[in-house]
Short mmCIF file of C-alpha atoms and ligand atoms in Angstrom, two decimals:
data_model
loop_
_atom_site.label_atom_id
_atom_site.label_comp_id
_atom_site.label_asym_id
_atom_site.label_seq_id
_atom_site.Cartn_x
_atom_site.Cartn_y
_atom_site.Cartn_z
CA UNK A 18 2.86 4.86 17.69
CA UNK A 19 3.15 1.11 18.37
CA UNK A 20 2.78 1.32 22.15
CA UNK A 21 -0.45 -0.48 23.04
CA UNK A 22 -2.71 -1.57 20.19
CA UNK A 23 -3.14 0.97 17.38
CA UNK A 24 -6.74 1.06 16.05
CA UNK A 25 -5.69 0.01 12.53
CA UNK A 26 -3.82 -3.09 13.73
CA UNK A 27 -6.92 -5.27 13.37
CA UNK A 28 -4.97 -8.52 12.71
CA UNK A 29 -7.58 -9.31 10.03
CA UNK A 30 -6.98 -8.98 6.30
CA UNK A 31 -9.70 -7.16 4.35
CA UNK A 32 -12.04 -8.76 1.77
CA UNK A 33 -10.57 -6.47 -0.92
CA UNK A 34 -7.23 -8.29 -0.53
CA UNK A 35 -8.84 -11.74 -0.46
CA UNK A 36 -10.75 -10.96 -3.68
CA UNK A 37 -7.46 -10.32 -5.50
CA UNK A 38 -5.78 -13.35 -3.90
CA UNK A 39 -8.72 -15.55 -4.95
CA UNK A 40 -8.67 -14.37 -8.57
CA UNK A 41 -4.92 -14.03 -9.22
CA UNK A 42 -2.16 -16.64 -9.40
CA UNK A 43 0.47 -16.07 -6.69
CA UNK A 44 3.49 -13.99 -7.61
CA UNK A 45 5.75 -11.39 -6.05
CA UNK A 46 4.02 -8.96 -3.65
CA UNK A 47 4.97 -5.82 -1.75
CA UNK A 48 3.12 -4.39 1.26
CA UNK A 49 4.01 -0.71 1.80
CA UNK A 50 3.67 0.47 5.40
CA UNK A 51 3.00 -3.13 6.40
CA UNK A 52 2.75 -2.51 10.16
CA UNK A 53 2.87 -5.80 12.04
CA UNK A 54 2.66 -7.78 8.77
CA UNK A 55 -0.89 -9.12 9.00
CA UNK A 56 -1.40 -8.83 5.22
CA UNK A 57 2.15 -9.95 4.44
CA UNK A 58 1.43 -13.18 6.30
CA UNK A 59 -1.98 -13.62 4.61
CA UNK A 60 -0.32 -13.32 1.19
CA UNK A 61 2.52 -15.68 2.13
CA UNK A 62 0.01 -18.28 3.34
CA UNK A 63 -1.62 -18.07 -0.11
CA UNK A 64 1.64 -18.87 -1.87
CA UNK A 65 2.90 -15.35 -2.62
CA UNK A 66 6.53 -14.30 -2.21
CA UNK A 67 6.14 -11.21 -0.05
CA UNK A 68 8.19 -8.21 1.02
CA UNK A 69 6.82 -5.85 3.66
CA UNK A 70 8.35 -2.49 4.45
CA UNK A 71 7.68 -0.08 7.29
CA UNK A 72 9.82 2.82 8.46
CA UNK A 73 9.25 1.98 12.14
CA UNK A 74 11.37 -0.83 13.56
CA UNK A 75 8.94 -2.02 16.25
CA UNK A 76 6.13 -3.29 13.93
CA UNK A 77 8.70 -4.99 11.70
CA UNK A 78 10.08 -6.85 14.73
CA UNK A 79 6.54 -7.79 15.82
CA UNK A 80 5.78 -8.90 12.25
CA UNK A 81 8.87 -11.12 12.12
CA UNK A 82 7.80 -12.78 15.36
CA UNK A 83 4.24 -13.30 14.01
CA UNK A 84 5.58 -14.79 10.77
CA UNK A 85 7.84 -17.19 12.69
CA UNK A 86 4.90 -18.32 14.85
CA UNK A 87 2.77 -18.83 11.70
CA UNK A 88 5.61 -20.76 10.05
CA UNK A 89 5.78 -18.55 6.94
CA UNK A 90 8.82 -17.19 5.20
CA UNK A 91 8.57 -13.44 4.49
CA UNK A 92 10.94 -10.56 3.84
CA UNK A 93 10.31 -7.71 6.33
CA UNK A 94 12.45 -4.61 6.04
CA UNK A 95 12.71 -1.34 7.97
CA UNK A 96 12.61 1.23 5.16
CA UNK A 97 11.03 4.49 4.10
CA UNK A 98 8.95 3.98 0.94
CA UNK A 99 10.00 7.39 -0.37
CA UNK A 100 13.69 6.41 -0.25
CA UNK A 101 13.99 2.67 -0.83
CA UNK A 102 15.13 1.34 -4.21
CA UNK A 103 14.00 -2.08 -5.51
CA UNK A 104 15.63 -3.87 -8.42
CA UNK A 105 12.86 -6.49 -8.47
CA UNK A 106 9.30 -5.94 -9.71
CA UNK A 107 5.99 -6.89 -8.14
CA UNK A 108 2.70 -8.44 -9.35
CA UNK A 109 0.79 -6.99 -6.42
CA UNK A 110 1.47 -3.87 -4.36
CA UNK A 111 -0.67 -3.15 -1.32
CA UNK A 112 -0.88 0.03 0.72
CA UNK A 113 -3.27 0.26 3.61
CA UNK A 114 -2.82 3.54 5.42
CA UNK A 115 0.62 4.76 4.35
CA UNK A 116 0.24 6.89 1.19
CA UNK A 117 -2.49 9.13 2.65
CA UNK A 118 -0.03 10.53 5.21
CA UNK A 119 2.84 11.37 2.84
CA UNK A 120 3.94 14.92 2.01
CA UNK A 121 3.53 16.32 -1.50
CA UNK A 122 7.14 15.50 -2.39
CA UNK A 123 6.82 12.07 -0.80
CA UNK A 124 3.73 11.36 -2.94
CA UNK A 125 5.56 12.33 -6.12
CA UNK A 126 8.45 9.95 -5.33
CA UNK A 127 5.99 7.24 -4.27
CA UNK A 128 3.95 7.43 -7.48
CA UNK A 129 7.12 7.24 -9.61
CA UNK A 130 8.18 4.16 -7.63
CA UNK A 131 4.84 2.40 -8.12
CA UNK A 132 5.25 2.97 -11.84
CA UNK A 133 8.72 1.37 -11.76
CA UNK A 134 7.96 -1.44 -9.35
CA UNK A 135 4.65 -2.82 -10.69
CA UNK A 136 4.75 -5.52 -13.34
CA UNK A 137 2.59 -5.26 -16.43
CA UNK A 138 -0.82 -6.75 -15.53
CA UNK A 139 -0.06 -6.30 -11.82
CA UNK A 140 -2.43 -4.84 -9.21
CA UNK A 141 -1.98 -1.86 -6.92
CA UNK A 142 -4.41 -1.87 -3.98
CA UNK A 143 -4.62 1.42 -2.12
CA UNK A 144 -6.65 2.15 0.98
CA UNK A 145 -6.70 5.41 2.90
CA UNK A 146 -8.54 8.41 4.20
CA UNK A 147 -9.87 10.80 1.58
CA UNK A 148 -8.94 14.45 1.64
CA UNK A 149 -11.70 16.49 3.28
CA UNK A 150 -12.05 19.70 5.26
CA UNK A 151 -11.88 18.11 8.70
CA UNK A 152 -8.57 16.39 7.99
CA UNK A 153 -5.11 17.82 8.85
CA UNK A 154 -3.83 19.90 5.93
CA UNK A 155 -1.33 17.37 4.53
CA UNK A 156 -3.37 14.20 4.99
CA UNK A 157 -5.78 12.37 2.76
CA UNK A 158 -5.90 11.02 -0.77
CA UNK A 159 -7.06 13.72 -3.20
CA UNK A 160 -8.28 13.70 -6.79
CA UNK A 161 -4.89 14.86 -8.12
CA UNK A 162 -3.28 11.76 -6.54
CA UNK A 163 -5.81 9.54 -8.30
CA UNK A 164 -5.23 11.35 -11.63
CA UNK A 165 -1.47 10.81 -11.20
CA UNK A 166 -1.94 7.07 -10.63
CA UNK A 167 -4.34 6.94 -13.58
CA UNK A 168 -1.57 8.29 -15.85
CA UNK A 169 -0.13 4.77 -15.92
CA UNK A 170 -2.70 2.54 -14.18
CA UNK A 171 -6.31 1.62 -14.87
CA UNK A 172 -8.68 2.26 -11.97
CA UNK A 173 -10.65 -1.00 -11.91
CA UNK A 174 -12.69 -0.37 -8.80
CA UNK A 175 -13.25 2.29 -6.18
CA UNK A 176 -15.19 1.71 -2.99
CA UNK A 177 -15.95 4.49 -0.55
CA UNK A 178 -16.46 3.92 3.16
CA UNK A 179 -16.30 5.50 6.60
CA UNK A 180 -13.40 4.59 8.86
CA UNK A 181 -13.34 5.88 12.42
CA UNK A 182 -15.80 8.67 11.41
CA UNK A 183 -13.70 9.74 8.42
CA UNK A 184 -14.27 9.30 4.70
CA UNK A 185 -12.06 6.57 3.29
CA UNK A 186 -11.78 4.58 0.09
CA UNK A 187 -10.34 1.50 -1.52
CA UNK A 188 -8.82 1.95 -4.97
CA UNK A 189 -7.99 -1.12 -7.05
CA UNK A 190 -5.64 -0.25 -9.92
CA UNK A 191 -4.13 -2.47 -12.59
CA UNK A 192 -1.22 -1.82 -14.91
CA UNK A 193 -2.62 -2.58 -18.34
CA UNK A 194 -2.66 -1.82 -22.06
CA UNK A 195 -2.33 1.66 -23.47
CA UNK A 196 -1.51 3.47 -20.26
CA UNK A 197 2.16 4.26 -20.71
CA UNK A 198 1.86 8.00 -20.00
CA UNK A 199 4.80 9.72 -18.39
CA UNK A 200 3.31 13.00 -17.22
CA UNK A 201 2.65 13.69 -13.56
CA UNK A 202 0.98 16.86 -12.30
CA UNK A 203 2.44 18.52 -9.23
C1 LIG B 10 -2.14 3.00 9.50
S1 LIG B 10 -0.71 2.00 9.66
C2 LIG B 10 -1.25 0.57 8.78
C3 LIG B 10 -0.39 -0.65 8.94
C4 LIG B 10 -0.78 -1.84 8.06
N1 LIG B 10 -0.78 -1.50 6.65
C5 LIG B 10 -2.12 -2.38 8.47
O1 LIG B 10 -3.11 -2.09 7.77
O2 LIG B 10 -2.21 -3.08 9.49
C6 LIG B 10 0.39 2.80 8.50
C7 LIG B 10 1.80 2.27 8.54
O3 LIG B 10 2.57 2.96 7.54
C8 LIG B 10 3.88 3.16 8.05
N2 LIG B 10 4.48 4.27 7.30
C9 LIG B 10 4.10 5.56 7.28
N3 LIG B 10 4.89 6.29 6.47
C10 LIG B 10 5.81 5.43 5.94
C11 LIG B 10 6.90 5.57 5.05
N4 LIG B 10 7.23 6.77 4.52
N5 LIG B 10 7.62 4.47 4.71
C12 LIG B 10 7.29 3.24 5.25
N6 LIG B 10 6.29 3.07 6.12
C13 LIG B 10 5.54 4.14 6.47
C14 LIG B 10 3.66 3.45 9.54
O4 LIG B 10 4.81 3.23 10.31
C15 LIG B 10 2.52 2.49 9.86
O5 LIG B 10 3.00 1.26 10.34
#
């Protein structure tokens, strides 16, 4: 997977992340499926305390090397998002390209974790391919996923796009007032 240059490893952070960085005081951030840590390093350079996790060792090693070269202090961990436990909470959680590939059970665990890990007022930024007919059966973010996130988060913004000929979308969620609902459809 990390032999050569994967197409998503653009080494450039997206404007959607910069918009949140520019409008939010720095805090504690988590990048899920961080790859080679491009966005972890962007956040750290803007004053955030950042943890990045990826279940493949190679990108984490590459990310640590990049962070050293950039002179930033970050916490990069080899871990599966559907298994890891965090005691700390986060003000910003970012996922570019991880959630959309998880199994049904993995998504259920993931969504419960986001609920636990995100601080009140915190942002959850999700980017991925949307479920559609041309996509492999398991892949893609579907409307049930979004409903499950909306049980405890407010969807502030949604921006559709096309990524490598496939439908994709950004979802900007915030944990806010009056959304403490426990139910989750399966
Ligand atoms: C499409 S890549 C995107 C990497 C990075 N977010 C970026 O935009 O440059 C998705 C990443 O998610 C990681 N990943 C997939 N499933 C994961 C899981 N269950 N736990 C942790 N990382 C996972 C992959 O190893 C891969 O590095």
